[in-house]
Tab-separated table of C-alpha atoms in Angstrom:
chain	number	residue	atom	x	y	z
A	1150	MET	CA	2.082	22.588	3.466
A	1151	SER	CA	-0.115	19.591	3.322
A	1152	SER	CA	0.081	16.289	1.576
A	1153	ASP	CA	-2.550	14.268	-0.177
A	1154	GLN	CA	-2.045	10.638	-0.946
A	1155	SER	CA	-3.360	7.968	-3.189
A	1156	ASN	CA	-2.667	4.431	-2.146
A	1157	GLY	CA	-4.504	2.141	-3.841
A	1158	ALA	CA	-5.931	-0.473	-5.652
A	1159	ASP	CA	-7.589	1.999	-7.343
A	1160	PRO	CA	-6.423	3.278	-4.921
A	1161	GLN	CA	-3.390	2.275	-5.568
A	1162	PRO	CA	-5.459	0.058	-7.116
A	1163	LYS	CA	-2.777	-0.968	-3.280
A	1164	ASN	CA	-2.048	0.143	-4.627
A	1165	ALA	CA	-2.821	-2.742	-2.391
A	1166	GLY	CA	-2.602	-6.067	-3.457
A	1167	GLN	CA	-3.222	-9.816	-2.653
A	1168	PRO	CA	-5.680	-16.976	-3.317
A	1169	GLU	CA	-6.885	-21.280	-3.552
A	1170	LYS	CA	-6.219	-24.202	-1.778
A	1171	ALA	CA	-3.139	-25.004	0.057
A	1172	PRO	CA	-4.440	-26.228	3.088
A	1173	ARG	CA	-6.852	-23.450	2.333
A	1174	SER	CA	-6.369	-20.159	0.646
A	1175	MET	CA	-8.274	-16.951	0.262
A	1176	SER	CA	-9.324	-16.096	-3.248
A	1177	ALA	CA	-7.016	-13.527	-4.835
A	1178	THR	CA	-9.940	-11.607	-6.272
A	1179	THR	CA	-11.723	-11.542	-2.936
A	1180	THR	CA	-8.636	-10.381	-1.097
A	1181	ARG	CA	-7.795	-7.686	-3.622
A	1182	ARG	CA	-11.337	-6.356	-3.543
A	1183	ALA	CA	-11.318	-6.273	0.243
A	1184	LEU	CA	-8.013	-4.419	0.417
A	1185	ALA	CA	-9.011	-2.115	-2.429
A	1186	ALA	CA	-12.134	-1.093	-0.528
A	1187	VAL	CA	-10.058	-0.482	2.574
A	1188	ALA	CA	-7.504	1.564	0.682
A	1189	ALA	CA	-10.178	3.659	-1.004
A	1190	GLY	CA	-11.700	4.553	2.339
A	1191	ALA	CA	-8.285	5.268	3.785
A	1192	VAL	CA	-7.426	7.617	0.937
A	1193	VAL	CA	-10.577	9.673	1.418
A	1194	ALA	CA	-9.897	9.940	5.136
A	1195	ALA	CA	-6.253	10.817	4.557
A	1196	ILE	CA	-7.068	13.527	2.054
A	1197	ALA	CA	-9.563	15.094	4.430
A	1198	THR	CA	-6.990	15.051	7.215
A	1199	PHE	CA	-4.180	16.531	5.184
A	1200	ALA	CA	-6.402	19.191	3.692
A	1201	ILE	CA	-6.804	20.839	7.077
A	1202	ALA	CA	-3.236	20.225	8.217
A	1203	GLY	CA	-1.000	23.176	8.947
A	1204	GLY	CA	1.385	23.956	6.138
A	1205	PHE	CA	3.667	26.550	4.659
A	1206	ASN	CA	2.705	30.123	5.384
A	1207	ARG	CA	3.895	33.142	3.460
A	1208	SER	CA	4.321	36.753	4.395
A	1209	GLU	CA	4.238	38.012	0.840
A	1210	ASN	CA	2.692	37.164	-2.510
A	1211	LEU	CA	4.210	34.866	-5.081
A	1212	PRO	CA	6.629	36.549	-7.433
A	1213	ALA	CA	5.219	36.937	-10.913
A	1214	HIS	CA	6.647	34.673	-13.586
A	1215	SER	CA	5.638	33.670	-17.037
A	1216	ALA	CA	4.107	30.364	-17.994
A	1217	GLY	CA	6.817	27.895	-18.838
A	1218	SER	CA	9.358	29.276	-16.407
A	1219	GLY	CA	8.130	26.844	-13.768
A	1220	PRO	CA	7.373	27.417	-10.103
A	1221	GLN	CA	9.781	29.745	-8.400
A	1222	ALA	CA	11.162	29.668	-4.879
A	1223	THR	CA	8.570	31.442	-2.776
A	1224	GLY	CA	10.700	32.541	0.130
A	1225	SER	CA	8.303	30.979	2.622
A	1226	VAL	CA	9.524	31.459	6.160
A	1227	ASP	CA	9.415	27.754	6.928
A	1228	GLY	CA	9.071	26.309	3.461
A	1229	ASP	CA	12.285	26.934	1.536
A	1230	ALA	CA	12.969	23.234	0.952
A	1231	PHE	CA	9.499	22.590	-0.393
A	1232	ALA	CA	9.356	25.803	-2.420
A	1233	SER	CA	12.628	25.040	-4.211
A	1234	ALA	CA	12.115	21.270	-4.602
A	1235	ALA	CA	12.560	20.042	-8.164
A	1236	ALA	CA	11.983	16.711	-9.883
A	1237	GLY	CA	14.248	14.084	-8.350
A	1238	ASP	CA	14.527	15.766	-4.951
A	1239	CYS	CA	13.612	13.767	-1.868
A	1240	LEU	CA	11.857	15.388	1.091
A	1241	ASP	CA	11.468	14.317	4.688
A	1242	TRP	CA	9.990	15.743	7.862
A	1243	THR	CA	9.124	14.818	11.426
A	1244	PRO	CA	5.545	13.491	11.492
A	1245	SER	CA	3.259	14.941	14.128
A	1246	ASN	CA	-0.305	14.217	15.185
A	1247	ASP	CA	-0.723	17.953	15.647
A	1248	PRO	CA	-1.846	19.300	12.247
A	1249	GLN	CA	-0.284	22.661	13.077
A	1250	GLU	CA	3.122	21.085	13.572
A	1251	ASP	CA	3.134	18.284	11.023
A	1252	ARG	CA	5.479	18.945	8.074
A	1253	LYS	CA	6.823	22.122	9.657
A	1254	ASP	CA	10.410	20.932	9.265
A	1255	VAL	CA	10.312	19.683	5.675
A	1256	ALA	CA	13.874	19.349	4.390
A	1257	LYS	CA	15.638	18.042	1.330
A	1258	VAL	CA	17.632	14.898	2.040
A	1259	ASP	CA	19.811	12.606	-0.016
A	1260	CYS	CA	17.532	10.027	-1.582
A	1261	SER	CA	19.724	7.265	-0.169
A	1262	GLU	CA	18.512	8.355	3.278
A	1263	GLU	CA	15.049	7.731	4.675
A	1264	HIS	CA	12.457	10.100	3.255
A	1265	ARG	CA	8.695	10.310	2.798
A	1266	PHE	CA	8.313	11.989	-0.581
A	1267	GLU	CA	10.145	11.928	-3.912
A	1268	VAL	CA	9.309	14.875	-6.143
A	1269	ALA	CA	8.306	13.932	-9.677
A	1270	ALA	CA	7.275	17.343	-10.991
A	1271	PRO	CA	6.346	20.836	-9.788
A	1272	LEU	CA	2.811	22.060	-10.337
A	1273	ASP	CA	2.252	25.821	-10.476
A	1274	LEU	CA	-1.402	26.732	-10.151
A	1275	SER	CA	-0.706	30.437	-10.658
A	1276	VAL	CA	-0.452	29.791	-14.399
A	1277	TYR	CA	-3.570	27.603	-14.490
A	1278	PRO	CA	-6.152	28.918	-16.999
A	1279	GLY	CA	-9.028	30.944	-15.598
A	1280	ALA	CA	-9.483	32.590	-12.234
A	1281	GLU	CA	-10.053	29.451	-10.152
A	1282	PHE	CA	-6.617	29.665	-8.537
A	1283	GLY	CA	-5.960	33.374	-8.963
A	1284	PRO	CA	-5.233	35.951	-6.220
A	1285	GLY	CA	-7.905	35.906	-3.532
A	1286	SER	CA	-9.440	32.692	-4.855
A	1287	ARG	CA	-11.225	30.245	-2.605
A	1288	TYR	CA	-9.216	27.373	-1.100
A	1289	PRO	CA	-9.716	24.328	-3.380
A	1290	GLY	CA	-10.331	21.798	-0.601
A	1291	ALA	CA	-9.554	18.099	-0.362
A	1292	LEU	CA	-11.644	16.817	-3.251
A	1293	ARG	CA	-10.344	19.436	-5.688
A	1294	PHE	CA	-6.757	18.699	-4.694
A	1295	ALA	CA	-7.470	15.003	-5.241
A	1296	ALA	CA	-8.779	15.799	-8.717
A	1297	LEU	CA	-5.658	17.858	-9.445
A	1298	ARG	CA	-3.521	14.933	-8.313
A	1299	ASP	CA	-5.326	12.569	-10.658
A	1300	GLU	CA	-5.309	15.056	-13.528
A	1301	HIS	CA	-1.710	16.233	-13.292
A	1302	CYS	CA	0.307	14.025	-10.960
A	1303	VAL	CA	-0.564	10.606	-12.352
A	1304	PRO	CA	0.730	11.472	-15.852
A	1305	ALA	CA	3.631	13.419	-14.320
A	1306	VAL	CA	4.752	10.366	-12.346
A	1307	ASP	CA	4.363	8.129	-15.372
A	1308	SER	CA	6.561	10.491	-17.390
A	1309	TYR	CA	9.069	10.833	-14.547
A	1310	LEU	CA	9.507	7.057	-14.312
A	1311	GLY	CA	9.505	6.523	-18.061
A	1312	ALA	CA	6.199	4.644	-18.087
A	1313	LYS	CA	7.536	2.272	-15.435
A	1314	PHE	CA	5.141	3.059	-12.614
A	1315	ASP	CA	3.428	0.096	-10.961
A	1316	PRO	CA	-0.095	1.276	-10.034
A	1317	TYR	CA	-0.574	-1.846	-7.886
A	1318	GLY	CA	2.860	-1.603	-6.311
A	1319	LYS	CA	4.513	-0.355	-3.182
A	1320	PHE	CA	4.407	3.322	-4.097
A	1321	SER	CA	1.519	5.658	-4.709
A	1322	VAL	CA	1.086	9.007	-6.416
A	1323	GLY	CA	0.930	11.930	-4.000
A	1324	LEU	CA	0.460	15.680	-4.051
A	1325	MET	CA	1.893	18.163	-1.563
A	1326	PHE	CA	-0.058	21.403	-1.406
A	1327	PRO	CA	-0.436	24.547	0.730
A	1328	SER	CA	-2.593	24.744	3.838
A	1329	GLU	CA	-5.536	27.146	3.920
A	1330	SER	CA	-3.446	29.814	5.604
A	1331	GLY	CA	-0.676	29.358	3.053
A	1332	TRP	CA	-3.194	29.582	0.224
A	1333	ALA	CA	-4.689	32.758	1.669
A	1334	ALA	CA	-1.185	34.250	1.761
A	1335	GLY	CA	-0.788	33.594	-1.971
A	1336	GLU	CA	1.030	30.247	-2.037
A	1337	ARG	CA	0.252	28.395	-5.277
A	1338	THR	CA	3.173	25.992	-5.594
A	1339	LEU	CA	2.441	22.283	-5.381
A	1340	ARG	CA	4.579	19.182	-5.912
A	1341	CYS	CA	3.584	15.900	-7.533
A	1342	GLY	CA	5.538	12.915	-6.340
A	1343	LEU	CA	5.824	9.390	-5.031
A	1344	GLN	CA	5.270	8.107	-1.530
A	1345	PHE	CA	5.050	4.838	0.349
A	1346	SER	CA	1.822	4.667	2.312
A	1347	SER	CA	0.194	1.952	4.371
A	1348	THR	CA	-3.289	0.619	3.737
A	1349	ALA	CA	-4.564	3.034	6.372
A	1350	GLY	CA	-2.927	5.987	4.614
A	1351	THR	CA	0.037	6.569	6.919
A	1352	LEU	CA	3.105	7.833	5.054
A	1353	LEU	CA	6.016	5.495	5.760
A	1354	PRO	CA	9.727	6.271	5.230
A	1355	PHE	CA	11.622	4.589	2.397
A	1356	THR	CA	15.127	4.777	0.974
A	1357	GLY	CA	16.411	5.069	-2.572
A	1358	LYS	CA	14.843	6.523	-5.691
A	1359	VAL	CA	11.770	4.700	-6.929
A	1360	ALA	CA	13.156	4.291	-10.452
A	1361	GLU	CA	16.125	2.354	-9.073
A	1362	GLN	CA	14.201	-0.260	-7.101
A	1363	ASP	CA	11.656	-3.020	-7.364
A	1364	GLN	CA	8.200	-1.553	-6.819
A	1365	SER	CA	6.694	-4.895	-5.764
A	1366	ASN	CA	4.087	-4.367	-3.062
A	1367	ILE	CA	5.647	-6.603	-0.448
A	1368	TRP	CA	6.495	-6.713	3.261
A	1369	ASP	CA	9.396	-8.537	4.878
A	1370	PRO	CA	8.653	-11.979	6.357
A	1371	GLY	CA	7.600	-11.658	9.979
A	1372	THR	CA	5.719	-8.400	9.375
A	1373	CYS	CA	2.264	-8.282	10.943
A	1374	ILE	CA	-0.334	-5.942	9.453
A	1375	GLY	CA	-2.686	-4.343	11.977
A	1376	ILE	CA	-6.455	-4.495	11.869
A	1377	ASN	CA	-9.376	-2.126	12.295
A	1378	GLN	CA	-12.964	-3.292	11.872
A	1379	ASN	CA	-11.831	-6.499	10.159
A	1380	VAL	CA	-9.664	-4.747	7.585
A	1381	PRO	CA	-5.838	-4.370	7.409
A	1382	THR	CA	-4.105	-1.192	8.538
A	1383	ASP	CA	-0.446	-0.416	9.319
A	1384	PRO	CA	2.414	-2.756	10.276
A	1385	VAL	CA	2.394	-3.517	14.005
A	1386	ASP	CA	4.277	-5.696	16.468
A	1387	CYS	CA	2.903	-9.218	16.147
A	1388	ALA	CA	2.033	-9.153	19.860
A	1389	GLN	CA	-0.568	-6.518	18.962
A	1390	PRO	CA	-3.921	-7.302	17.291
A	1391	HIS	CA	-3.408	-7.794	13.568
A	1392	ALA	CA	-5.080	-9.077	10.416
A	1393	PHE	CA	-2.341	-11.237	8.944
A	1394	GLU	CA	1.336	-12.122	9.132
A	1395	VAL	CA	3.700	-12.227	6.159
A	1396	ILE	CA	5.606	-15.525	6.020
A	1397	SER	CA	7.677	-15.263	2.844
A	1398	VAL	CA	8.602	-13.318	-0.278
A	1399	VAL	CA	8.457	-15.182	-3.599
A	1400	ASP	CA	10.235	-14.001	-6.752
A	1401	LEU	CA	8.071	-15.143	-9.663
A	1402	ALA	CA	10.933	-14.489	-12.061
A	1403	THR	CA	12.644	-17.672	-10.849
A	1404	GLN	CA	9.767	-19.761	-12.213
A	1405	PHE	CA	8.660	-17.434	-15.004
A	1406	PRO	CA	11.813	-15.719	-16.369
A	1407	SER	CA	10.292	-14.383	-19.588
A	1408	SER	CA	6.640	-13.563	-20.230
A	1409	MET	CA	4.110	-12.841	-17.520
A	1410	PRO	CA	2.289	-15.961	-16.306
A	1411	ALA	CA	-1.499	-16.099	-16.246
A	1412	VAL	CA	-3.075	-15.788	-12.803
A	1413	GLU	CA	-3.984	-19.482	-12.967
A	1414	ASP	CA	-0.324	-20.369	-13.534
A	1415	GLN	CA	0.747	-18.050	-10.729
A	1416	ASP	CA	-1.724	-19.747	-8.392
A	1417	LYS	CA	-0.612	-23.221	-9.378
A	1418	TYR	CA	3.008	-22.360	-8.630
A	1419	LEU	CA	2.344	-20.319	-5.499
A	1420	GLU	CA	0.091	-22.966	-3.991
A	1421	GLY	CA	3.049	-25.294	-3.603
A	1422	VAL	CA	5.626	-22.636	-2.768
A	1423	CYS	CA	3.467	-20.884	-0.157
A	1424	THR	CA	2.396	-24.182	1.408
A	1425	GLN	CA	6.031	-25.187	1.835
A	1426	ALA	CA	6.827	-21.733	3.213
A	1427	ALA	CA	3.967	-22.035	5.722
A	1428	ASN	CA	5.173	-25.462	6.888
A	1429	GLU	CA	8.697	-24.136	7.417
A	1430	TYR	CA	7.628	-20.850	8.997
A	1431	LEU	CA	5.132	-22.420	11.394
A	1432	GLY	CA	7.283	-25.415	12.209
A	1433	SER	CA	5.170	-28.289	10.903
A	1434	ALA	CA	2.792	-29.372	8.151
A	1435	ASP	CA	-0.095	-29.524	10.654
A	1436	ALA	CA	0.370	-26.125	12.273
A	1437	LEU	CA	-1.679	-24.122	9.756
A	1438	ARG	CA	-4.656	-26.485	10.097
A	1439	ASN	CA	-4.368	-26.824	13.865
A	1440	LYS	CA	-4.283	-23.048	14.289
A	1441	THR	CA	-7.260	-22.738	11.903
A	1442	LEU	CA	-5.411	-20.148	9.820
A	1443	THR	CA	-5.897	-19.248	6.177
A	1444	LEU	CA	-2.982	-19.281	3.743
A	1445	PHE	CA	-3.115	-16.720	0.931
A	1446	TRP	CA	-0.829	-14.988	-1.508
A	1447	ASP	CA	-0.693	-12.065	-3.919
A	1448	ASN	CA	-0.903	-12.146	-7.701
A	1449	LEU	CA	0.849	-9.817	-10.128
A	1450	GLU	CA	-1.163	-7.774	-12.622
A	1451	LEU	CA	0.064	-7.041	-16.148
A	1452	ASP	CA	0.774	-3.387	-15.297
A	1453	SER	CA	2.948	-4.528	-12.412
A	1454	TRP	CA	4.858	-6.990	-14.585
A	1455	LEU	CA	5.501	-4.364	-17.273
A	1456	ALA	CA	6.817	-1.992	-14.599
A	1457	GLY	CA	9.323	-4.629	-13.509
A	1458	SER	CA	7.644	-5.929	-10.349
A	1459	ARG	CA	8.259	-9.644	-9.819
A	1460	ARG	CA	7.857	-10.370	-6.104
A	1461	VAL	CA	4.794	-11.288	-4.051
A	1462	ASN	CA	4.050	-12.226	-0.439
A	1463	CYS	CA	2.708	-15.418	1.084
A	1464	SER	CA	0.780	-14.654	4.278
A	1465	VAL	CA	-1.361	-16.289	6.937
A	1466	GLY	CA	-4.450	-14.859	8.584
A	1467	LYS	CA	-7.988	-15.910	9.419
A	1468	GLU	CA	-10.680	-14.942	6.972
A	1469	THR	CA	-14.236	-14.362	8.129
A	1470	ASP	CA	-17.377	-15.734	6.523
A	1471	ALA	CA	-18.495	-12.189	5.749
A	1472	GLY	CA	-15.156	-11.260	4.185
A	1473	GLY	CA	-12.192	-9.503	5.735
A	1474	PHE	CA	-10.102	-10.793	8.602
A	1475	SER	CA	-10.475	-12.003	12.163
A	1476	THR	CA	-8.275	-10.395	14.817
A	1477	ILE	CA	-5.122	-12.349	15.665
A	1478	THR	CA	-2.849	-11.675	18.609
A	1479	GLY	CA	0.626	-13.191	18.759
A	1480	SER	CA	2.947	-14.445	16.028
A	1481	ALA	CA	1.742	-17.471	14.099
A	1482	LYS	CA	5.070	-19.097	14.993
A	1483	GLY	CA	3.871	-19.471	18.605
A	1484	GLU	CA	0.672	-19.385	20.620
A	1485	ILE	CA	-2.029	-17.179	19.149
A	1486	LEU	CA	-5.474	-15.881	19.988
A	1487	ILE	CA	-8.127	-15.458	17.320
A	1488	ASN	CA	-10.778	-12.924	18.268
A	1489	GLY	CA	-9.551	-13.247	21.847
A	1490	ALA	CA	-9.768	-17.046	22.086
A	1491	ALA	CA	-7.265	-19.839	21.518
A	1492	PRO	CA	-7.940	-21.659	18.241
A	1493	VAL	CA	-9.583	-25.075	18.559
A	1494	PRO	CA	-7.892	-27.609	16.235
A	1495	PRO	CA	-10.338	-29.499	14.006
A	1496	PRO	CA	-10.686	-33.281	14.456
A	1497	PRO	CA	-7.731	-35.203	13.020
A	1498	VAL	CA	-8.087	-36.498	9.497
A	1499	PRO	CA	-8.472	-40.330	9.583
A	1500	GLU	CA	-5.523	-42.181	8.113
A	1501	GLY	CA	-6.112	-43.981	4.851
A	1502	ARG	CA	-9.328	-44.010	2.873
A	1503	SER	CA	-12.518	-43.786	4.899
A	1504	ILE	CA	-15.154	-46.516	4.334
A	1505	PRO	CA	-18.746	-45.257	4.326
A	1506	THR	CA	-21.425	-47.037	6.294
A	1507	PRO	CA	-23.145	-49.543	3.930
A	1508	LEU	CA	-26.733	-48.875	2.994
A	1509	PRO	CA	-29.290	-51.365	4.314
A	1510	GLY	CA	-29.395	-54.466	2.123
A	1511	ALA	CA	-26.163	-53.695	0.385
A	1512	ALA	CA	-23.645	-56.446	-0.242
A	1513	PRO	CA	-21.130	-56.822	2.584
A	1514	VAL	CA	-17.817	-55.065	2.233
A	1515	PRO	CA	-15.113	-57.570	1.196
A	1516	GLY	CA	-13.159	-58.806	4.179
A	1517	ASN	CA	-16.011	-58.229	6.644
């Protein structure tokens, strides 16, 4: 069995997420576009990888069943948990870099335990109109599975969550499907569901059912997000090269308890809150400037607000002139390197109001 994932900002439309002056902040639109582009590329790469991954194999054909009866247990030698998974079931497995071993031990677990996939609905291609997925049909491939995910799984997830899915939130819509060998053996059962994936497309474990938790796309303070070619990837130890470091979580509901605030109002509030958070996290009001870091924060979209998401992150990184991030090594709380070099603090700001040099022939400045 293989798994396809959507994470994006349209991707999950993430499904990534992320500002104006504080000491200095990255524009929300710019940041979201950057992360959206990253996520989109990651999704394509992830789909291609999972499409060739080893999956469930069968020794016999699918049992016949009528449309409407739903996918049946297939009796796969190593796929009983997947084959019998129904809406609301949570699945987990031991990840492996070997595509022939990855997802070989898929098992149902209690959703209160760590898992990597929550089933939203079964998808039985054996009852799909036409001969496209019939016996002996050609393996659909990554792009076709992605289209099936968008066509069937997105509405299935929306129905499963009662129209409370945050497309910009922490979770993304995924599809688990057979490998080529499983398909050749007659496997046609797929599962639509929810997963928590990093910007780079790595499936991360989570606990609890999605419907019972805040879907806000946030990381805990102190989390550092890795970097690859100036774009964010997976969480890493802050001693490793990274793009930015999360410094706080802000609940917008404390300031805006009723209707959703406009982005301008979010920015106005977050500018002060994130600046204070940066001063406290870094240890002083001058640290952000002296370390030449950029302060930025996320904004909530209307779809996120309607789904119940209320929390956003404040983070610090170092934006580049061309867009994206510089590489930082070390936690912002201590000594850091930016692109391999220690940051050079800018000249101190003169105290009081600066007096410009008078133009020739101008009247003397009072007191001189």
